[in-house]
Each structure stands twice: as structure tokens, then as C-alpha cells.
Short mmCIF file of C-alpha atoms in Angstrom, two decimals:
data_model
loop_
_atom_site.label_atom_id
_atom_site.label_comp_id
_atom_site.label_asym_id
_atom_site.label_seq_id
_atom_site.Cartn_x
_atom_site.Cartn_y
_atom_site.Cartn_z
CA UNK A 1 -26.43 47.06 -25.96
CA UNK A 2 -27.96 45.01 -23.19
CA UNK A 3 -25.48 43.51 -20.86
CA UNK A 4 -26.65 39.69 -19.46
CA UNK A 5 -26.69 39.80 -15.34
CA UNK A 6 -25.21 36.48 -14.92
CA UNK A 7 -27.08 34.23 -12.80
CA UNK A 8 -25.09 32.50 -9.78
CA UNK A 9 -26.20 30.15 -6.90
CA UNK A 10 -25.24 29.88 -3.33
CA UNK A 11 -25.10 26.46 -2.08
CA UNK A 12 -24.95 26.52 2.02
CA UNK A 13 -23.14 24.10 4.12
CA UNK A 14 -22.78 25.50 7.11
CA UNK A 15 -18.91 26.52 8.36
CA UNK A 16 -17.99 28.83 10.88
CA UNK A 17 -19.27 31.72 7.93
CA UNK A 18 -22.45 30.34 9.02
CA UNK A 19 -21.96 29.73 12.87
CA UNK A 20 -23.57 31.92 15.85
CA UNK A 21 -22.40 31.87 19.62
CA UNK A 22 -24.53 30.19 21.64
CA UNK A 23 -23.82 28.44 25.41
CA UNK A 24 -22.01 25.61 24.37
CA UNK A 25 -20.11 27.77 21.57
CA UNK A 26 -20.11 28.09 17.75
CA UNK A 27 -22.97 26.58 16.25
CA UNK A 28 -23.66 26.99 12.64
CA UNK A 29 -27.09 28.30 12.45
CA UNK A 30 -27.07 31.10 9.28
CA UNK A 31 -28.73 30.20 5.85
CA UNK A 32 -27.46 31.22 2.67
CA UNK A 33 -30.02 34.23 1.76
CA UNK A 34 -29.19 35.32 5.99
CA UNK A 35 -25.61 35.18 4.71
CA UNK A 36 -26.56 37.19 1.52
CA UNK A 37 -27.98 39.89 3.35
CA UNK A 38 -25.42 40.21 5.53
CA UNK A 39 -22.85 40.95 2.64
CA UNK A 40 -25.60 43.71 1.84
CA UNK A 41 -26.29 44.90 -1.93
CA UNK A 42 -28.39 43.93 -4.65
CA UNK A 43 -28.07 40.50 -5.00
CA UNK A 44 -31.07 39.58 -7.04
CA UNK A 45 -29.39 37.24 -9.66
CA UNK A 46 -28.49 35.08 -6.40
CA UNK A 47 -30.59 32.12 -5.95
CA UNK A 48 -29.73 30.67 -2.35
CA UNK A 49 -29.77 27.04 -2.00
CA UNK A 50 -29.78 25.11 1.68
CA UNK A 51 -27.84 21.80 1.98
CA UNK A 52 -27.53 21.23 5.26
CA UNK A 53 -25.71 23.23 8.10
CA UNK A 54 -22.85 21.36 9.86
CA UNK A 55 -19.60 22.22 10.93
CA UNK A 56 -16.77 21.02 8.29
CA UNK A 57 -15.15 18.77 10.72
CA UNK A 58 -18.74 16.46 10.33
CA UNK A 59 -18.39 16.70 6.63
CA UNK A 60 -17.23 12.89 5.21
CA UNK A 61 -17.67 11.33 1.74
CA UNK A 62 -21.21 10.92 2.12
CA UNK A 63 -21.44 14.74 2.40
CA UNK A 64 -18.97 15.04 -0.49
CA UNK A 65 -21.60 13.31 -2.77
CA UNK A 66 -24.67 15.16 -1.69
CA UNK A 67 -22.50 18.16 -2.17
CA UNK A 68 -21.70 16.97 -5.84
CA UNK A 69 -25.34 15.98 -6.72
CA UNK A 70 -26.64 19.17 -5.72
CA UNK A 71 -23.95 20.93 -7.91
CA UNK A 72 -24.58 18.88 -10.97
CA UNK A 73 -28.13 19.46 -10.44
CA UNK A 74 -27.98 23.04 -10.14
CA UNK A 75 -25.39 23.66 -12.81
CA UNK A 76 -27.55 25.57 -14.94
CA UNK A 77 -26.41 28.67 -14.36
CA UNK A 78 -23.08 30.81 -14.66
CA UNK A 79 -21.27 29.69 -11.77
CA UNK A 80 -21.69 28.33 -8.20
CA UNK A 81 -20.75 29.36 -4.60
CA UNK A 82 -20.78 27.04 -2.18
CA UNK A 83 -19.67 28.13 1.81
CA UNK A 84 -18.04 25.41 3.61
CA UNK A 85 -16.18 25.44 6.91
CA UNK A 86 -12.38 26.07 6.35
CA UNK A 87 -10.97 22.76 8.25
CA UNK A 88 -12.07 20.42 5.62
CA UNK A 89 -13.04 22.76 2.70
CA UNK A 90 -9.17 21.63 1.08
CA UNK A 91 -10.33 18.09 1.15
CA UNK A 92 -14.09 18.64 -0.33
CA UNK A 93 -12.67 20.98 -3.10
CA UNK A 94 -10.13 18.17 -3.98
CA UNK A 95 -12.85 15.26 -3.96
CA UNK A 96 -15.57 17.64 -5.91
CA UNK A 97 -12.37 18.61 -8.52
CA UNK A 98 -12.45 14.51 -9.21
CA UNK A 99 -16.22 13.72 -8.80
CA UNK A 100 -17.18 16.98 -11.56
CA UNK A 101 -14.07 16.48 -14.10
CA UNK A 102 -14.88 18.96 -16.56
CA UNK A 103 -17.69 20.74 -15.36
CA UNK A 104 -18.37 24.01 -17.71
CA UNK A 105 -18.61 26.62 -15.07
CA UNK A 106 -17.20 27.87 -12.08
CA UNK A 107 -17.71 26.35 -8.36
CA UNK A 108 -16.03 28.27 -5.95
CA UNK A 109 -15.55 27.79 -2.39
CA UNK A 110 -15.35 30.28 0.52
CA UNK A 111 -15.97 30.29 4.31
CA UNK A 112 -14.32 32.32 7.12
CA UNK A 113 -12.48 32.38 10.00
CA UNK A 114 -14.82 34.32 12.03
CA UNK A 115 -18.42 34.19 12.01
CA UNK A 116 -19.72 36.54 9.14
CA UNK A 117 -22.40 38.10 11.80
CA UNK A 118 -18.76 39.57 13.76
CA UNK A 119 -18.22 43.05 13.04
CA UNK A 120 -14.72 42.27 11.75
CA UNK A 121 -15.07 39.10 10.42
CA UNK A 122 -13.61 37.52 6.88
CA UNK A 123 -16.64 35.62 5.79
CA UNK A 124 -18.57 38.93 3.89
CA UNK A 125 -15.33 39.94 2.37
CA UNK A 126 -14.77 36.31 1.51
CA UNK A 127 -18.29 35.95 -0.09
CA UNK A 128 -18.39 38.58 -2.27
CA UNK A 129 -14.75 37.65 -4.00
CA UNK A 130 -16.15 34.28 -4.33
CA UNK A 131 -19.32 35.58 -6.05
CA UNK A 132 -17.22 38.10 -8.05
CA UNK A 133 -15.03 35.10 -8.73
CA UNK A 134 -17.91 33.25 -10.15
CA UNK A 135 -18.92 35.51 -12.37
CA UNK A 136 -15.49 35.45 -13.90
CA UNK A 137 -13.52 32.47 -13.44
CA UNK A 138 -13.85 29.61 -16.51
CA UNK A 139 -15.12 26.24 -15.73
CA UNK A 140 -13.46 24.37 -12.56
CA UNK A 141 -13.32 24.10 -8.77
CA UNK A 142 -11.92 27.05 -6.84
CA UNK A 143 -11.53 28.23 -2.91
CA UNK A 144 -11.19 31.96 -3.44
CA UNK A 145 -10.23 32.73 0.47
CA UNK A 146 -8.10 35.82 1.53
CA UNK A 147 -8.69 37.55 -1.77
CA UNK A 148 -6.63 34.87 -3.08
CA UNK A 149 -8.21 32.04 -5.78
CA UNK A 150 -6.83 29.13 -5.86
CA UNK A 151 -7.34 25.47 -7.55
CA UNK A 152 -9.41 23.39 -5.28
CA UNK A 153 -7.31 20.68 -5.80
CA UNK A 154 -4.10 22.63 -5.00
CA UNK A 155 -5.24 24.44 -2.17
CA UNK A 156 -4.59 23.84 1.60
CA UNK A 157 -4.95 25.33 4.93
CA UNK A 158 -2.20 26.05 6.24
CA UNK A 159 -3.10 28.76 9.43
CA UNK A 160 -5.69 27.84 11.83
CA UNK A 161 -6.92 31.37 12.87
CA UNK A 162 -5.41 34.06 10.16
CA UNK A 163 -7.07 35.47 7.32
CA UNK A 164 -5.23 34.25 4.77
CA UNK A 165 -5.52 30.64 5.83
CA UNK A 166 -5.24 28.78 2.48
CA UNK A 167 -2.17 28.47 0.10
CA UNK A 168 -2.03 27.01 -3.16
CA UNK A 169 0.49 24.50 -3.32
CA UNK A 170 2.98 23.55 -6.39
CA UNK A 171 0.97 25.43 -8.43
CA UNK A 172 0.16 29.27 -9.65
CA UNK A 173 -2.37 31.36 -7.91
CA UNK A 174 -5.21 31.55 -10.02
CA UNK A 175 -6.27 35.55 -9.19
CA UNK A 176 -6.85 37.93 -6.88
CA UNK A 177 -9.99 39.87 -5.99
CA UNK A 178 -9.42 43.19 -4.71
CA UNK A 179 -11.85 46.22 -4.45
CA UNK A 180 -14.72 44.40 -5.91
CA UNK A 181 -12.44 43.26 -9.55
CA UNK A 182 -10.88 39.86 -10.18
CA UNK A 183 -7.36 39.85 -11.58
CA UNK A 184 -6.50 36.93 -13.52
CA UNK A 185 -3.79 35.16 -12.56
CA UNK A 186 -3.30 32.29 -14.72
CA UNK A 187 -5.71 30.07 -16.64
CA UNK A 188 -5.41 26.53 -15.71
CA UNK A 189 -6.18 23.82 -18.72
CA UNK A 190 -9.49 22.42 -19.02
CA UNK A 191 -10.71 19.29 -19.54
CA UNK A 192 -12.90 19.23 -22.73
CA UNK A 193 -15.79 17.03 -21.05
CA UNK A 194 -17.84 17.13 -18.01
CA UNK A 195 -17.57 13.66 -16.07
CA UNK A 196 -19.94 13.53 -13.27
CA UNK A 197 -18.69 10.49 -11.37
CA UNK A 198 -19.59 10.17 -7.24
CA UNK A 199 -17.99 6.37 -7.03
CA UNK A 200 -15.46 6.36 -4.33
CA UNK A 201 -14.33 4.11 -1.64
CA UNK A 202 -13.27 6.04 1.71
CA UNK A 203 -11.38 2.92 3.28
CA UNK A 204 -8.38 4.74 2.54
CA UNK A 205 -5.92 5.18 5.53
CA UNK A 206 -2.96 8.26 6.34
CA UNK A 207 0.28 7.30 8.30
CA UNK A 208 2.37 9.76 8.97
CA UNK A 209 5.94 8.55 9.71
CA UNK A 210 7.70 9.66 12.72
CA UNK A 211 11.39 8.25 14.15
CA UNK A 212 10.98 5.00 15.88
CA UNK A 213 7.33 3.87 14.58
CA UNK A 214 7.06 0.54 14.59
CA UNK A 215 6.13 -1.03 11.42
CA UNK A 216 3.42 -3.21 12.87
CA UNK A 217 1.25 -0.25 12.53
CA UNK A 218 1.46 -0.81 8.61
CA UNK A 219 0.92 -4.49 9.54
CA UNK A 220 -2.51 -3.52 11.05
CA UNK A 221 -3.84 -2.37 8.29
CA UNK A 222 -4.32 -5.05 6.37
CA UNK A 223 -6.84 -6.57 9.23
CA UNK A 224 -8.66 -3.44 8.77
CA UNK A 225 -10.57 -3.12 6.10
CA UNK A 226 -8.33 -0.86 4.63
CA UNK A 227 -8.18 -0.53 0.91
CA UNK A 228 -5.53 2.10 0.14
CA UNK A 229 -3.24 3.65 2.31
CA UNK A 230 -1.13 7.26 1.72
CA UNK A 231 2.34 7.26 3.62
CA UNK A 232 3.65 10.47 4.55
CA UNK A 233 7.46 9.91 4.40
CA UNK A 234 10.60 11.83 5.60
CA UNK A 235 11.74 14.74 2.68
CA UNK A 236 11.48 13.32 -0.58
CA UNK A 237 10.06 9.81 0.50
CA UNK A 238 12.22 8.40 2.72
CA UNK A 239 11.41 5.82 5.86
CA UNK A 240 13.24 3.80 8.20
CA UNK A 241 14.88 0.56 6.53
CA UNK A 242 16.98 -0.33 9.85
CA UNK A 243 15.68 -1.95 12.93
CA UNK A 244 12.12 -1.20 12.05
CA UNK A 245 11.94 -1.65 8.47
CA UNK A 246 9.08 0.11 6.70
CA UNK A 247 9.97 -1.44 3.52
CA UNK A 248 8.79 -5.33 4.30
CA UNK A 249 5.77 -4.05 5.93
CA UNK A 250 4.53 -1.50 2.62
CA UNK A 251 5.40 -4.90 0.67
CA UNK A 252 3.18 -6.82 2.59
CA UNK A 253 0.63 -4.73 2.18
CA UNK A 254 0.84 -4.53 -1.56
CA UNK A 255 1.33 -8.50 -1.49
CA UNK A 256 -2.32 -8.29 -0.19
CA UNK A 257 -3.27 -6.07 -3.09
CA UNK A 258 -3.46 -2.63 -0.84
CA UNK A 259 -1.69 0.34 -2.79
CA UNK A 260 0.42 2.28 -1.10
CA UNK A 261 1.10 6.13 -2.20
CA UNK A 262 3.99 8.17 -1.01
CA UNK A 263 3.85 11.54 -0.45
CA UNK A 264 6.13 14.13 1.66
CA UNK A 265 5.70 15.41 5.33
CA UNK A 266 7.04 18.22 3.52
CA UNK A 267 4.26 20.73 1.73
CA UNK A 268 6.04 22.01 -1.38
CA UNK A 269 7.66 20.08 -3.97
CA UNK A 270 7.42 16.86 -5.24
CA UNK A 271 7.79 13.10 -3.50
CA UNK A 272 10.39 10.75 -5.13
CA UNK A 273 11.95 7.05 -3.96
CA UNK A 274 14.36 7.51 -6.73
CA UNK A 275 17.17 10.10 -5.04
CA UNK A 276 18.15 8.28 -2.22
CA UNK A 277 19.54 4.86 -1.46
CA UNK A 278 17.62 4.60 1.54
CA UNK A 279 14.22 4.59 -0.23
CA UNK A 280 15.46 3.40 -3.95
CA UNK A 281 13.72 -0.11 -2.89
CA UNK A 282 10.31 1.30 -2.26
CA UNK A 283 10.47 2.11 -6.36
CA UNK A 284 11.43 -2.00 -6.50
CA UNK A 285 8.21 -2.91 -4.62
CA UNK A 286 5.78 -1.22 -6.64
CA UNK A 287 5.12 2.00 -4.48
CA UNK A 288 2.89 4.91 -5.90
CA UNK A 289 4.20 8.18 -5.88
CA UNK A 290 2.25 11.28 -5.33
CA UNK A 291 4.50 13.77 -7.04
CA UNK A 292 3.68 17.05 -6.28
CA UNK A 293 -0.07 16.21 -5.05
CA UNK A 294 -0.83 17.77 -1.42
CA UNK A 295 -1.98 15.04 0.75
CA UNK A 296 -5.05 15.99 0.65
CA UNK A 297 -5.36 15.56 -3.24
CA UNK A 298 -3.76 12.46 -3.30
CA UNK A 299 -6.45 10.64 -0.42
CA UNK A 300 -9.15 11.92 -2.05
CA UNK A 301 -7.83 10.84 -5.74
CA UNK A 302 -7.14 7.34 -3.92
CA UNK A 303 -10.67 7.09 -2.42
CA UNK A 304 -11.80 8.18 -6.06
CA UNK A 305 -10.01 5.97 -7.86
CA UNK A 306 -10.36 3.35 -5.66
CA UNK A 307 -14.58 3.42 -6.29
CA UNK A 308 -13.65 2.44 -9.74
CA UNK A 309 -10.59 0.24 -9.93
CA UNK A 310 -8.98 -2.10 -7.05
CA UNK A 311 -6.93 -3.46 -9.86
CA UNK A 312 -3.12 -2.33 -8.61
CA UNK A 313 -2.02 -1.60 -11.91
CA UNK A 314 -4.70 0.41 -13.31
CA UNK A 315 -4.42 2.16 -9.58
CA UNK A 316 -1.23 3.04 -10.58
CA UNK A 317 -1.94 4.27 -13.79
CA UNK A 318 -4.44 6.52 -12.80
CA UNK A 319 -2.83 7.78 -9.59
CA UNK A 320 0.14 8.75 -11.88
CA UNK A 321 -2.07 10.36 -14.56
CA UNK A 322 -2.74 13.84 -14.31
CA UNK A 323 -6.49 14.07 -14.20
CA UNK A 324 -7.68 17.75 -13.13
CA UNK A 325 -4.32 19.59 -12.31
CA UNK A 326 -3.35 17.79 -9.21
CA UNK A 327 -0.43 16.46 -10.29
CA UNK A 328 2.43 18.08 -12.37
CA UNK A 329 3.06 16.04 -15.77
#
């Protein structure tokens, strides 16, 4: 019996897997197939693919769509790795888990710590799980970091500098990889179609509340431009409602048609205005819970939803609608 080699592609962004020292300090500079042969091996069924080479703190929406193009357009294959620096990678793996609903195989992201040309760094460990990962994962989007898999759209960094910098959050680990073998985890559902869909709309704006802000920083908003804004509230959604009351200004904003989503400062669990008297009248005005979405989920589902509806109910809708496993039903 002949056993198929399945075929995989490495899409390069750049990252600090990538980066190189140089005078004026890490500079990504590696390509993929330099990254390949680092990780040593026969690696034939690889085909290497350059995107560009930047470090993820540079990577915005326009990068998320090139990123999603070249995936769609490359998709004809068994699965896809694409290295990404770490401090954003949460954020593209949430947007790319929207903009490729569906998609039939694998995309998994990786990236380092350390720069994969260190003797002891992360980023060749982390590349071969992720290609081992996309040979055996089902169809979705993935970080596979710290011999750990996760959902891309539950995933976020949560160390700056150890090896196991990602957690999945309010949700299952999807595997392991360990000594070169995936062990599956738990299968998440998947959606029966593949909707390729890049519209978004990045005016979207995250406050984080802290004791004594003054609500005229909500008030600003709606002089800037600013379509959609995600409030990061005390515990399980509360905000000040004395002296400087949150409430009027998150009203006013919604007056003008801006939705507002509350999520938690906190990173597990879910987000709710209906436990405590304090934030009971945020539920009154028409505020969007989160749930269980990690911020970063729920401001790239915003921007997302936001490039195809500004109509505040159907905003609503769809930011309470489970749509790819960010948010618990």
C-alpha cells in the first residue's frame, strides 16, 4: 500500500522566529525555506511561501487581509503553516478564524520567543509541532506554541518571555505534540462551508476601565471616527455609576449608533451586566456582551462584523451568535 506524503505550505511573516541581531537589535531577516533548514530533515513536501517579513507589532488589518488572500489562494494543499511574531499572532489567528469561516484544512500558527538561529531557542521546536500539527489537525485556525494547540480564536499570550507563552482561554486544548506525535485533544465543531470574507472595518476602539476614569473619555469617541468600541469592565462587567457615571456616556454613544461590547478585565470566564445591581442598567441600554470571548476575539469579531453591518441590531445579533467557536452557546 502506498502511503500519500501530504503536501503542506509555509507562509512567512516574519516574527522574532525569523529575526537576527543586528546593531540596532532584532530584525527579522530569515525566509521560510532559511527557517526550514534550520529545523533540519527532509522536508521536501514543504513548499515555502514569502509574505513579507515584519515584526508582529507592524502587523494591522491590512496585513490581516494579505495574510487571508494568500491562504485562500494557496489552500490547495493539506494544511498551512504560517510563522508570525507572538505579540499579535492571538489577534491575526482570531481575525483569519472570521475572515476563512469554514476553511477545509488546517492553518496553524507558530513563532518563538527566541530567534530560531539561537542555539536554545523555541522557534524549531515550535515549527515542527506546527507542521506535524498540520498534517493532522481537521479544518480550522490553530497556534500550536509550547507543544500546546490551541483554537486561534481562543488563544492568547499571556507571558512575554516564557516558552509556553499562549493559553487557550474558556475553551479545551486542542492537542499536544510531543516527540514528533500529535495527541488529540478534543475536536472542535466545524462549520460545513468555507466563507472567505476579508470585509472589516478597524475603527474599532478598547477602553479599559480603571477607578476614577472620567467618562469624557467615552464622550471622545464619538468625535473620532470611531465605529465600535469594546469596554473592558471591572469582574463580570461592572463600571462606575457614581460621580463619574459610565452608564450615560456608553448610552450616548449607542444614541449615536456606536455599539458598545462588554467584556472582563478578567481572562477566564464569561462577562455579564445581569448579576449585579451596579451594572443591571447597562443590559437596559442595549449593551453587547462578549460572553466568554477573549478581548482579542471580540475586537476582531467587531471590526469583522462591523465591514458588513453598522445596523445595531443585526450587530447585536451577530456579536451574540456563535460563529467559529469564540463564543460559548
Amino acid at each position: 500500500m502506498v502511503i500519500r506524503v501530504k503536501t503542506i505550505r509555509l507562509i512567512s511573516t516574519g516574527g522574532t522566529i525569523a529575526c537576527v541581531p543586528t546593531e540596532n537589535g532584532l530584525k527579522p531577516e530569515l525566509n521560510a525555506r532559511q527557517l526550514i533548514d534550520l529545523i533540519g530533515g527532509n522536508h521536501s513536501n514543504i513548499e515555502c511561501i514569502d509574505l513579507f517579513s515584519m515584526d508582529s507589532s507592524n502587523i494591522q488589518p491590512e496585513e490581516w487581509i494579505t495574510i487571508a488572500e494568500a491562504i485562500r489562494d494557496n489552500a490547495d494543499c493539506d494544511g498551512i503553516v504560517l510563522t508570525h511574531g507572538t505579540d499579535t499572532m492571538a489577534y491575526t489567528a482570531s481575525m483569519l478564524s472570521f475572515m476563512l469561516a469554514g476553511i477545509k484544512i488546517p492553518v496553524v500558527l507558530t513563532g518563538a520567543q527566541y530567534p530560531a538561529v539561537y542555539p536554545d531557542s523555541d522557534g524549531r521546536r515550535n515549527l515542527e509541532n506546527a507542521i506535524i500539527a498540520a498534517t493532522s489537525l481537521t479544518g480550522g485556525v490553530y497556534i500550536c506554541f509550547g507543544n500546546s494547540l490551541m483554537l486561534g480564536c481562543r488563544a492568547v499570550k499571556t507571558r512575554t518571555t516564557s516558552l509556553n507563552a499562549f493559553e487557550s482561554i474558556n475553551y479545551p486544548y486542542i492537542g499536544t505534540v510531543n516527540d514528533g506525535r500529535m495527541l488529540a485533544l478534543y475536536n472542535p465543531p466545524h462549520r460545513n462551508e468555507f466563507s472567505f470574507s476579508v470585509e472589516l472595518d478597524s475603527r474599532v476602539a478598547l477602553i479599559k476601565l480603571i477607578p476614577g476614569m472620567s467618562p469624557k473619555l467615552l464622550d471622545c469617541l464619538i468625535d473620532c471616527d470611531i465605529k465600535g468600541v469594546v469596554v473592558e469592565a471591572f469582574g463580570l462587567g461592572g463600571m462606575h455609576s457614581i460621580r463619574r457615571n459610565h452608564l450615560e456616556s456608553i448610552q450616548r454613544l449607542m444614541e449615536r449608533g456606536i455599539p458598545v461590547v462588554l467584556t472582563s478585565q478578567c481572562l477566564y470566564e464569561q462577562s455579564t451586566p445581569d448579576i449585579y445591581e451596579v451594572s443591571r442598567p447597562l443590559k437596559d441600554i442595549g449593551i453587547i456582551s462578549a460572553g466568554d470571548m477573549t478581548t482579542e476575539a471580540a475586537i476582531t469579531k467587531l471590526m469583522w462584523v462591523l465591514g458588513h453591518t453598522k445596523e445595531l441590531e443585526e450587530v447585536r445579533k451577530l456579536m451574540q451568535t456563535n460563529l467559529i467557536g469564540e463564543l460559548t452557546k
